[in-house]
Amino acid sequence: MPTLGDFLGTWSLDPWALGFILALGGLYAWGLAKASRAGVSWPLWRIASFYIVGLGCYAAISFGFLGTYSLELRWAFSIRIALLLFVVPSGLALGLPLGLARLTIRQGRVRRVVAALVRKPVQLFSNSAVPPILGLLVLSMMLTPLAGITRMSPVWEGVLGIGIPLLGLLMVLPMVEEKTRVSSALIMLQFVFAFIELLADAIPGLLMRLTPTIFDGATAVGGARASWFPSALVDQQLAGDWMWFIAEIMDLPILILLLVRLAKSDKGERTILDELTDEQMDELNAAHLHLRG
C-alpha cells in the first residue's frame, strides 16, 4: 500500500470529472439563486451535503490518488467505482436536487421536458427490486474482463466517472425525495430487498478476495513502479476487501432510513385508525373481510 504522503500528495486533472462538477454545481447554484429570489431559504445542511459530501467527495476521488492510479491499480479502480456508486450519490441526493428543480422551474415547456425526462427513470428505480439488482450487476463487472477493458481505456474511464454516480443517484433519489405516503407493507418489502442487497453485495468482493484467478485479464502497465506496488493477485485481493467493505457499510444507512420511514408510516396509520368512529371501523373491517373472501 502507498504511504500516507503518497496517497494524499497524488493529484491529476480529469477533464470529464471537471466538466461534471461544473455542470452539476452550476445547475444547483442556479436553482438556489432562483429559490432565494422567490423567498425560499434552502436548508444549509442540504447545500453542504450536495457540495461537500457529493461534489467534494467526487472531486477528491476523481482528481486524487484513486483517479490517478485507477489505470494501474485494480484496488484503486474498484474503490473508485464503489465510492462513485454509493457515497457520492448519497451526498447529492440529500441536497434534494429534484425538489429544488420542482421549486424553481416554472410551469411551461422546459418544466414539461424535464419532468418527462426524469419521470420514467425515477418510476423505474422506485421499484424495490431494481436498485439491488443494478448494484450487484455493477459490482459483478469486476469479475469479468470488462473491468480490465474499461480500466485501461481513458474514454471508458471518463464515461464510467460520469455514468456510475448518475446511476447511483437514480438508485437513491426515490427513497430520499419520496413525496407520496407509502404503506408499511411496501416499506417492509423495500426493507427485505435492501437486506438481500446487503448479503448479495458481499459476493463479488468475496470472490475477488478468495479466488486465485485474475478476473479482469488486464496486463500490467509499463513504466517504473513504486516499491509499494502489489502483485496482480494481491492487487485483486485488496480490491475485493475494499469493495466488500464499502458496499456493506453503505447499505447500513439505507436500512436505517427504511426503519425510520417504517416507524413514521406505522405511526401515521395508527393515528388515522384512532380517528375513525366505531361505525367507520366496522365498515372498514367488513370491506376487508369481503376482499379476502
Short mmCIF file of C-alpha atoms in Angstrom, two decimals:
data_model
loop_
_atom_site.label_atom_id
_atom_site.label_comp_id
_atom_site.label_asym_id
_atom_site.label_seq_id
_atom_site.Cartn_x
_atom_site.Cartn_y
_atom_site.Cartn_z
CA MET A 1 0.00 0.00 0.00
CA PRO A 2 1.21 3.57 -0.62
CA THR A 3 2.38 5.76 2.21
CA LEU A 4 0.02 8.41 3.54
CA GLY A 5 2.17 11.07 1.87
CA ASP A 6 1.92 9.33 -1.50
CA PHE A 7 -1.84 8.90 -1.12
CA LEU A 8 -2.58 12.49 -0.10
CA GLY A 9 0.04 14.06 -2.37
CA THR A 10 -1.03 12.45 -5.65
CA TRP A 11 -3.31 14.60 -7.81
CA SER A 12 -4.15 14.86 -11.50
CA LEU A 13 -6.73 16.65 -13.65
CA ASP A 14 -9.63 14.68 -15.10
CA PRO A 15 -11.42 16.82 -17.73
CA TRP A 16 -14.50 14.57 -17.68
CA ALA A 17 -14.85 14.94 -13.91
CA LEU A 18 -14.21 18.69 -14.05
CA GLY A 19 -16.99 19.14 -16.59
CA PHE A 20 -19.34 17.01 -14.46
CA ILE A 21 -18.62 19.09 -11.35
CA LEU A 22 -19.10 22.39 -13.15
CA ALA A 23 -22.37 21.22 -14.73
CA LEU A 24 -23.98 19.84 -11.57
CA GLY A 25 -22.60 22.54 -9.30
CA GLY A 26 -23.69 25.29 -11.70
CA LEU A 27 -27.23 23.92 -12.09
CA TYR A 28 -27.65 23.54 -8.34
CA ALA A 29 -26.32 27.07 -7.71
CA TRP A 30 -28.76 28.40 -10.35
CA GLY A 31 -31.60 26.62 -8.53
CA LEU A 32 -30.53 28.07 -5.19
CA ALA A 33 -30.42 31.58 -6.67
CA LYS A 34 -33.91 31.16 -8.15
CA ALA A 35 -35.23 29.84 -4.84
CA SER A 36 -33.69 32.76 -2.95
CA ARG A 37 -35.33 35.28 -5.31
CA ALA A 38 -38.64 33.51 -4.69
CA GLY A 39 -38.19 33.97 -0.95
CA VAL A 40 -37.38 30.30 -0.22
CA SER A 41 -34.47 29.57 2.10
CA TRP A 42 -32.95 26.19 1.21
CA PRO A 43 -31.58 24.35 4.30
CA LEU A 44 -27.87 24.98 4.73
CA TRP A 45 -27.16 21.35 5.63
CA ARG A 46 -28.66 20.21 2.32
CA ILE A 47 -26.46 22.65 0.41
CA ALA A 48 -23.41 21.42 2.33
CA SER A 49 -24.38 17.81 1.65
CA PHE A 50 -24.65 18.42 -2.09
CA TYR A 51 -21.42 20.39 -2.49
CA ILE A 52 -19.17 18.92 0.21
CA VAL A 53 -20.29 15.30 0.59
CA GLY A 54 -21.45 14.90 -3.01
CA LEU A 55 -19.30 17.00 -5.33
CA GLY A 56 -16.45 17.35 -2.83
CA CYS A 57 -16.04 13.58 -2.49
CA TYR A 58 -16.42 13.23 -6.25
CA ALA A 59 -13.58 15.71 -6.82
CA ALA A 60 -11.31 14.01 -4.27
CA ILE A 61 -11.98 10.60 -5.85
CA SER A 62 -11.54 11.77 -9.44
CA PHE A 63 -8.54 14.09 -9.03
CA GLY A 64 -6.75 12.33 -6.17
CA PHE A 65 -4.88 9.08 -5.81
CA LEU A 66 -7.82 6.82 -6.75
CA GLY A 67 -8.44 8.61 -10.03
CA THR A 68 -4.75 8.98 -10.84
CA TYR A 69 -3.86 5.32 -10.27
CA SER A 70 -7.16 3.84 -11.44
CA LEU A 71 -5.46 2.76 -14.67
CA GLU A 72 -2.63 0.92 -12.95
CA LEU A 73 -4.18 -0.48 -9.76
CA ARG A 74 -7.18 -2.78 -9.57
CA TRP A 75 -7.89 -1.81 -5.98
CA ALA A 76 -7.82 1.92 -6.80
CA PHE A 77 -10.25 1.34 -9.69
CA SER A 78 -12.56 -0.83 -7.56
CA ILE A 79 -12.63 1.63 -4.64
CA ARG A 80 -13.29 4.47 -7.06
CA ILE A 81 -16.25 2.69 -8.66
CA ALA A 82 -17.72 1.65 -5.29
CA LEU A 83 -17.45 5.18 -3.87
CA LEU A 84 -18.94 6.72 -7.02
CA LEU A 85 -21.85 4.27 -6.84
CA PHE A 86 -22.65 4.51 -3.13
CA VAL A 87 -21.08 7.50 -1.36
CA VAL A 88 -21.22 10.34 -3.90
CA PRO A 89 -24.90 9.80 -4.88
CA SER A 90 -25.93 9.79 -1.21
CA GLY A 91 -24.46 13.26 -0.72
CA LEU A 92 -26.00 14.58 -3.93
CA ALA A 93 -29.43 13.11 -3.13
CA LEU A 94 -29.52 14.64 0.36
CA GLY A 95 -29.31 18.03 -1.36
CA LEU A 96 -32.79 17.28 -2.84
CA PRO A 97 -31.92 18.33 -6.42
CA LEU A 98 -35.32 17.23 -7.78
CA GLY A 99 -37.16 19.11 -5.06
CA LEU A 100 -35.14 22.21 -5.87
CA ALA A 101 -35.88 21.79 -9.58
CA ARG A 102 -39.62 21.46 -8.94
CA LEU A 103 -39.48 24.62 -6.86
CA THR A 104 -37.51 26.77 -9.28
CA ILE A 105 -38.52 25.67 -12.80
CA ARG A 106 -41.70 27.47 -13.78
CA GLN A 107 -44.65 25.84 -15.45
CA GLY A 108 -44.05 25.67 -19.17
CA ARG A 109 -42.28 23.76 -21.87
CA VAL A 110 -38.96 23.44 -20.02
CA ARG A 111 -40.66 22.03 -16.93
CA ARG A 112 -42.64 19.55 -19.02
CA VAL A 113 -39.50 18.38 -20.85
CA VAL A 114 -37.52 17.97 -17.60
CA ALA A 115 -40.42 16.16 -15.96
CA ALA A 116 -40.75 13.81 -18.94
CA LEU A 117 -37.03 13.01 -18.87
CA VAL A 118 -36.97 12.34 -15.13
CA ARG A 119 -40.33 10.64 -14.60
CA LYS A 120 -39.65 7.27 -16.25
CA PRO A 121 -36.20 6.65 -14.69
CA VAL A 122 -37.46 7.61 -11.21
CA GLN A 123 -40.50 5.36 -11.59
CA LEU A 124 -38.27 2.51 -12.71
CA PHE A 125 -35.87 2.90 -9.80
CA SER A 126 -38.77 3.28 -7.36
CA ASN A 127 -39.31 -0.45 -7.87
CA SER A 128 -37.78 -2.05 -4.79
CA ALA A 129 -36.16 -4.85 -6.80
CA VAL A 130 -34.31 -2.65 -9.32
CA PRO A 131 -31.59 -0.91 -7.20
CA PRO A 132 -30.28 -4.15 -5.57
CA ILE A 133 -30.07 -5.89 -8.94
CA LEU A 134 -28.29 -2.99 -10.64
CA GLY A 135 -25.91 -2.52 -7.73
CA LEU A 136 -24.98 -6.18 -7.85
CA LEU A 137 -24.51 -6.04 -11.65
CA VAL A 138 -22.14 -3.06 -11.37
CA LEU A 139 -20.03 -4.75 -8.68
CA SER A 140 -20.09 -8.05 -10.60
CA MET A 141 -18.46 -6.24 -13.52
CA MET A 142 -15.22 -6.56 -11.53
CA LEU A 143 -15.40 -10.32 -12.06
CA THR A 144 -15.25 -10.04 -15.86
CA PRO A 145 -12.73 -8.82 -18.48
CA LEU A 146 -15.00 -5.77 -18.84
CA ALA A 147 -13.32 -4.35 -15.74
CA GLY A 148 -9.93 -4.52 -17.43
CA ILE A 149 -11.24 -3.08 -20.70
CA THR A 150 -12.86 -0.08 -19.04
CA ARG A 151 -9.96 0.44 -16.63
CA MET A 152 -7.38 0.56 -19.43
CA SER A 153 -9.40 2.88 -21.69
CA PRO A 154 -9.34 6.63 -20.91
CA VAL A 155 -12.63 7.09 -22.78
CA TRP A 156 -14.44 4.37 -20.86
CA GLU A 157 -12.88 5.64 -17.64
CA GLY A 158 -14.42 9.03 -18.32
CA VAL A 159 -17.81 7.56 -19.20
CA LEU A 160 -17.85 5.48 -16.02
CA GLY A 161 -16.80 8.52 -13.98
CA ILE A 162 -20.00 10.28 -15.06
CA GLY A 163 -22.38 7.36 -15.58
CA ILE A 164 -21.78 5.49 -12.30
CA PRO A 165 -22.65 8.40 -9.94
CA LEU A 166 -25.73 9.25 -12.04
CA LEU A 167 -26.82 5.60 -11.81
CA GLY A 168 -26.26 5.65 -8.06
CA LEU A 169 -28.22 8.91 -7.79
CA LEU A 170 -31.19 7.30 -9.53
CA MET A 171 -30.99 4.41 -7.05
CA VAL A 172 -31.08 6.72 -4.01
CA LEU A 173 -33.39 9.56 -5.11
CA PRO A 174 -36.72 7.67 -4.90
CA MET A 175 -36.14 6.99 -1.19
CA VAL A 176 -34.80 10.44 -0.31
CA GLU A 177 -37.28 12.52 -2.32
CA GLU A 178 -40.40 10.41 -1.69
CA LYS A 179 -43.43 12.73 -1.85
CA THR A 180 -46.33 10.35 -1.51
CA ARG A 181 -47.43 8.37 1.52
CA VAL A 182 -46.10 4.82 1.40
CA SER A 183 -47.77 1.96 3.26
CA SER A 184 -45.96 -0.02 5.94
CA ALA A 185 -46.27 -3.14 3.81
CA LEU A 186 -44.43 -1.52 0.89
CA ILE A 187 -41.69 -0.23 3.19
CA MET A 188 -41.31 -3.73 4.63
CA LEU A 189 -40.89 -5.04 1.08
CA GLN A 190 -38.22 -2.40 0.43
CA PHE A 191 -36.53 -3.42 3.68
CA VAL A 192 -36.45 -7.07 2.56
CA PHE A 193 -34.86 -6.14 -0.77
CA ALA A 194 -32.34 -3.87 0.99
CA PHE A 195 -31.38 -6.76 3.29
CA ILE A 196 -30.97 -9.04 0.27
CA GLU A 197 -28.73 -6.38 -1.28
CA LEU A 198 -26.67 -6.28 1.93
CA LEU A 199 -25.96 -10.00 1.51
CA ALA A 200 -25.58 -10.01 -2.28
CA ASP A 201 -23.12 -7.10 -2.39
CA ALA A 202 -20.62 -9.21 -0.48
CA ILE A 203 -20.41 -11.86 -3.21
CA PRO A 204 -18.20 -10.02 -5.79
CA GLY A 205 -15.79 -8.82 -3.10
CA LEU A 206 -15.53 -12.28 -1.54
CA LEU A 207 -14.87 -13.92 -4.91
CA MET A 208 -12.14 -11.38 -5.70
CA ARG A 209 -10.59 -11.98 -2.28
CA LEU A 210 -10.66 -15.78 -2.29
CA THR A 211 -10.14 -16.74 -5.95
CA PRO A 212 -6.52 -17.04 -7.23
CA THR A 213 -7.61 -16.21 -10.81
CA ILE A 214 -7.12 -12.67 -12.14
CA PHE A 215 -10.63 -11.82 -13.32
CA ASP A 216 -10.14 -8.66 -15.37
CA GLY A 217 -7.35 -10.10 -17.53
CA ALA A 218 -5.64 -6.69 -17.75
CA THR A 219 -1.90 -6.73 -18.30
CA ALA A 220 0.49 -4.70 -16.20
CA VAL A 221 1.05 -1.11 -17.23
CA GLY A 222 4.62 -0.44 -18.29
CA GLY A 223 6.93 2.08 -16.70
CA ALA A 224 8.69 2.49 -13.38
CA ARG A 225 6.74 1.27 -10.38
CA ALA A 226 6.96 2.35 -6.77
CA SER A 227 8.20 -0.15 -4.18
CA TRP A 228 4.74 -0.47 -2.64
CA PHE A 229 3.08 -1.67 -5.87
CA PRO A 230 1.39 -5.06 -5.18
CA SER A 231 1.46 -8.11 -7.38
CA ALA A 232 -1.53 -8.73 -9.64
CA LEU A 233 -3.11 -11.23 -7.23
CA VAL A 234 -2.57 -9.10 -4.13
CA ASP A 235 -3.91 -6.13 -6.08
CA GLN A 236 -7.12 -8.04 -6.82
CA GLN A 237 -7.41 -9.24 -3.22
CA LEU A 238 -7.10 -5.68 -1.93
CA ALA A 239 -9.75 -4.61 -4.45
CA GLY A 240 -12.10 -7.31 -3.14
CA ASP A 241 -11.52 -6.33 0.51
CA TRP A 242 -12.24 -2.65 -0.09
CA MET A 243 -15.17 -3.18 -2.43
CA TRP A 244 -16.83 -5.55 0.04
CA PHE A 245 -16.25 -3.14 2.94
CA ILE A 246 -17.62 -0.06 1.14
CA ALA A 247 -20.67 -1.84 -0.29
CA GLU A 248 -21.65 -3.30 3.10
CA ILE A 249 -21.08 -0.08 5.05
CA MET A 250 -23.16 1.99 2.61
CA ASP A 251 -26.06 -0.46 2.79
CA LEU A 252 -26.49 0.20 6.53
CA PRO A 253 -27.75 3.83 6.18
CA ILE A 254 -30.36 2.58 3.69
CA LEU A 255 -31.62 0.04 6.22
CA ILE A 256 -31.72 2.71 8.93
CA LEU A 257 -33.61 5.11 6.63
CA LEU A 258 -36.18 2.42 5.84
CA LEU A 259 -36.61 1.65 9.55
CA VAL A 260 -37.25 5.35 10.26
CA ARG A 261 -39.76 5.55 7.39
CA LEU A 262 -41.47 2.39 8.64
CA ALA A 263 -41.83 3.86 12.14
CA LYS A 264 -43.28 7.11 10.77
CA SER A 265 -45.65 5.29 8.42
CA ASP A 266 -46.86 2.97 11.16
CA LYS A 267 -47.44 5.91 13.50
CA GLY A 268 -49.37 7.78 10.79
CA GLU A 269 -51.55 4.73 10.07
CA ARG A 270 -52.29 4.27 13.77
CA THR A 271 -53.30 7.94 14.04
CA ILE A 272 -55.71 7.59 11.11
CA LEU A 273 -57.26 4.45 12.61
CA ASP A 274 -57.62 6.09 16.03
CA GLU A 275 -59.62 8.92 14.45
CA LEU A 276 -62.20 6.55 12.91
CA THR A 277 -65.56 6.11 14.58
CA ASP A 278 -66.87 2.68 15.59
CA GLU A 279 -69.18 2.65 12.56
CA GLN A 280 -66.31 3.50 10.21
CA MET A 281 -64.16 0.75 11.76
CA ASP A 282 -66.98 -1.76 11.28
CA GLU A 283 -67.31 -0.72 7.62
CA LEU A 284 -63.54 -0.99 7.12
CA ASN A 285 -63.44 -4.47 8.70
CA ALA A 286 -66.42 -5.60 6.61
CA ALA A 287 -64.77 -4.35 3.43
CA HIS A 288 -61.52 -6.10 4.37
CA LEU A 289 -63.29 -9.40 5.05
CA HIS A 290 -65.23 -9.06 1.79
CA LEU A 291 -62.00 -8.58 -0.17
CA ARG A 292 -60.41 -11.60 1.48
CA GLY A 293 -63.47 -13.68 0.75
#
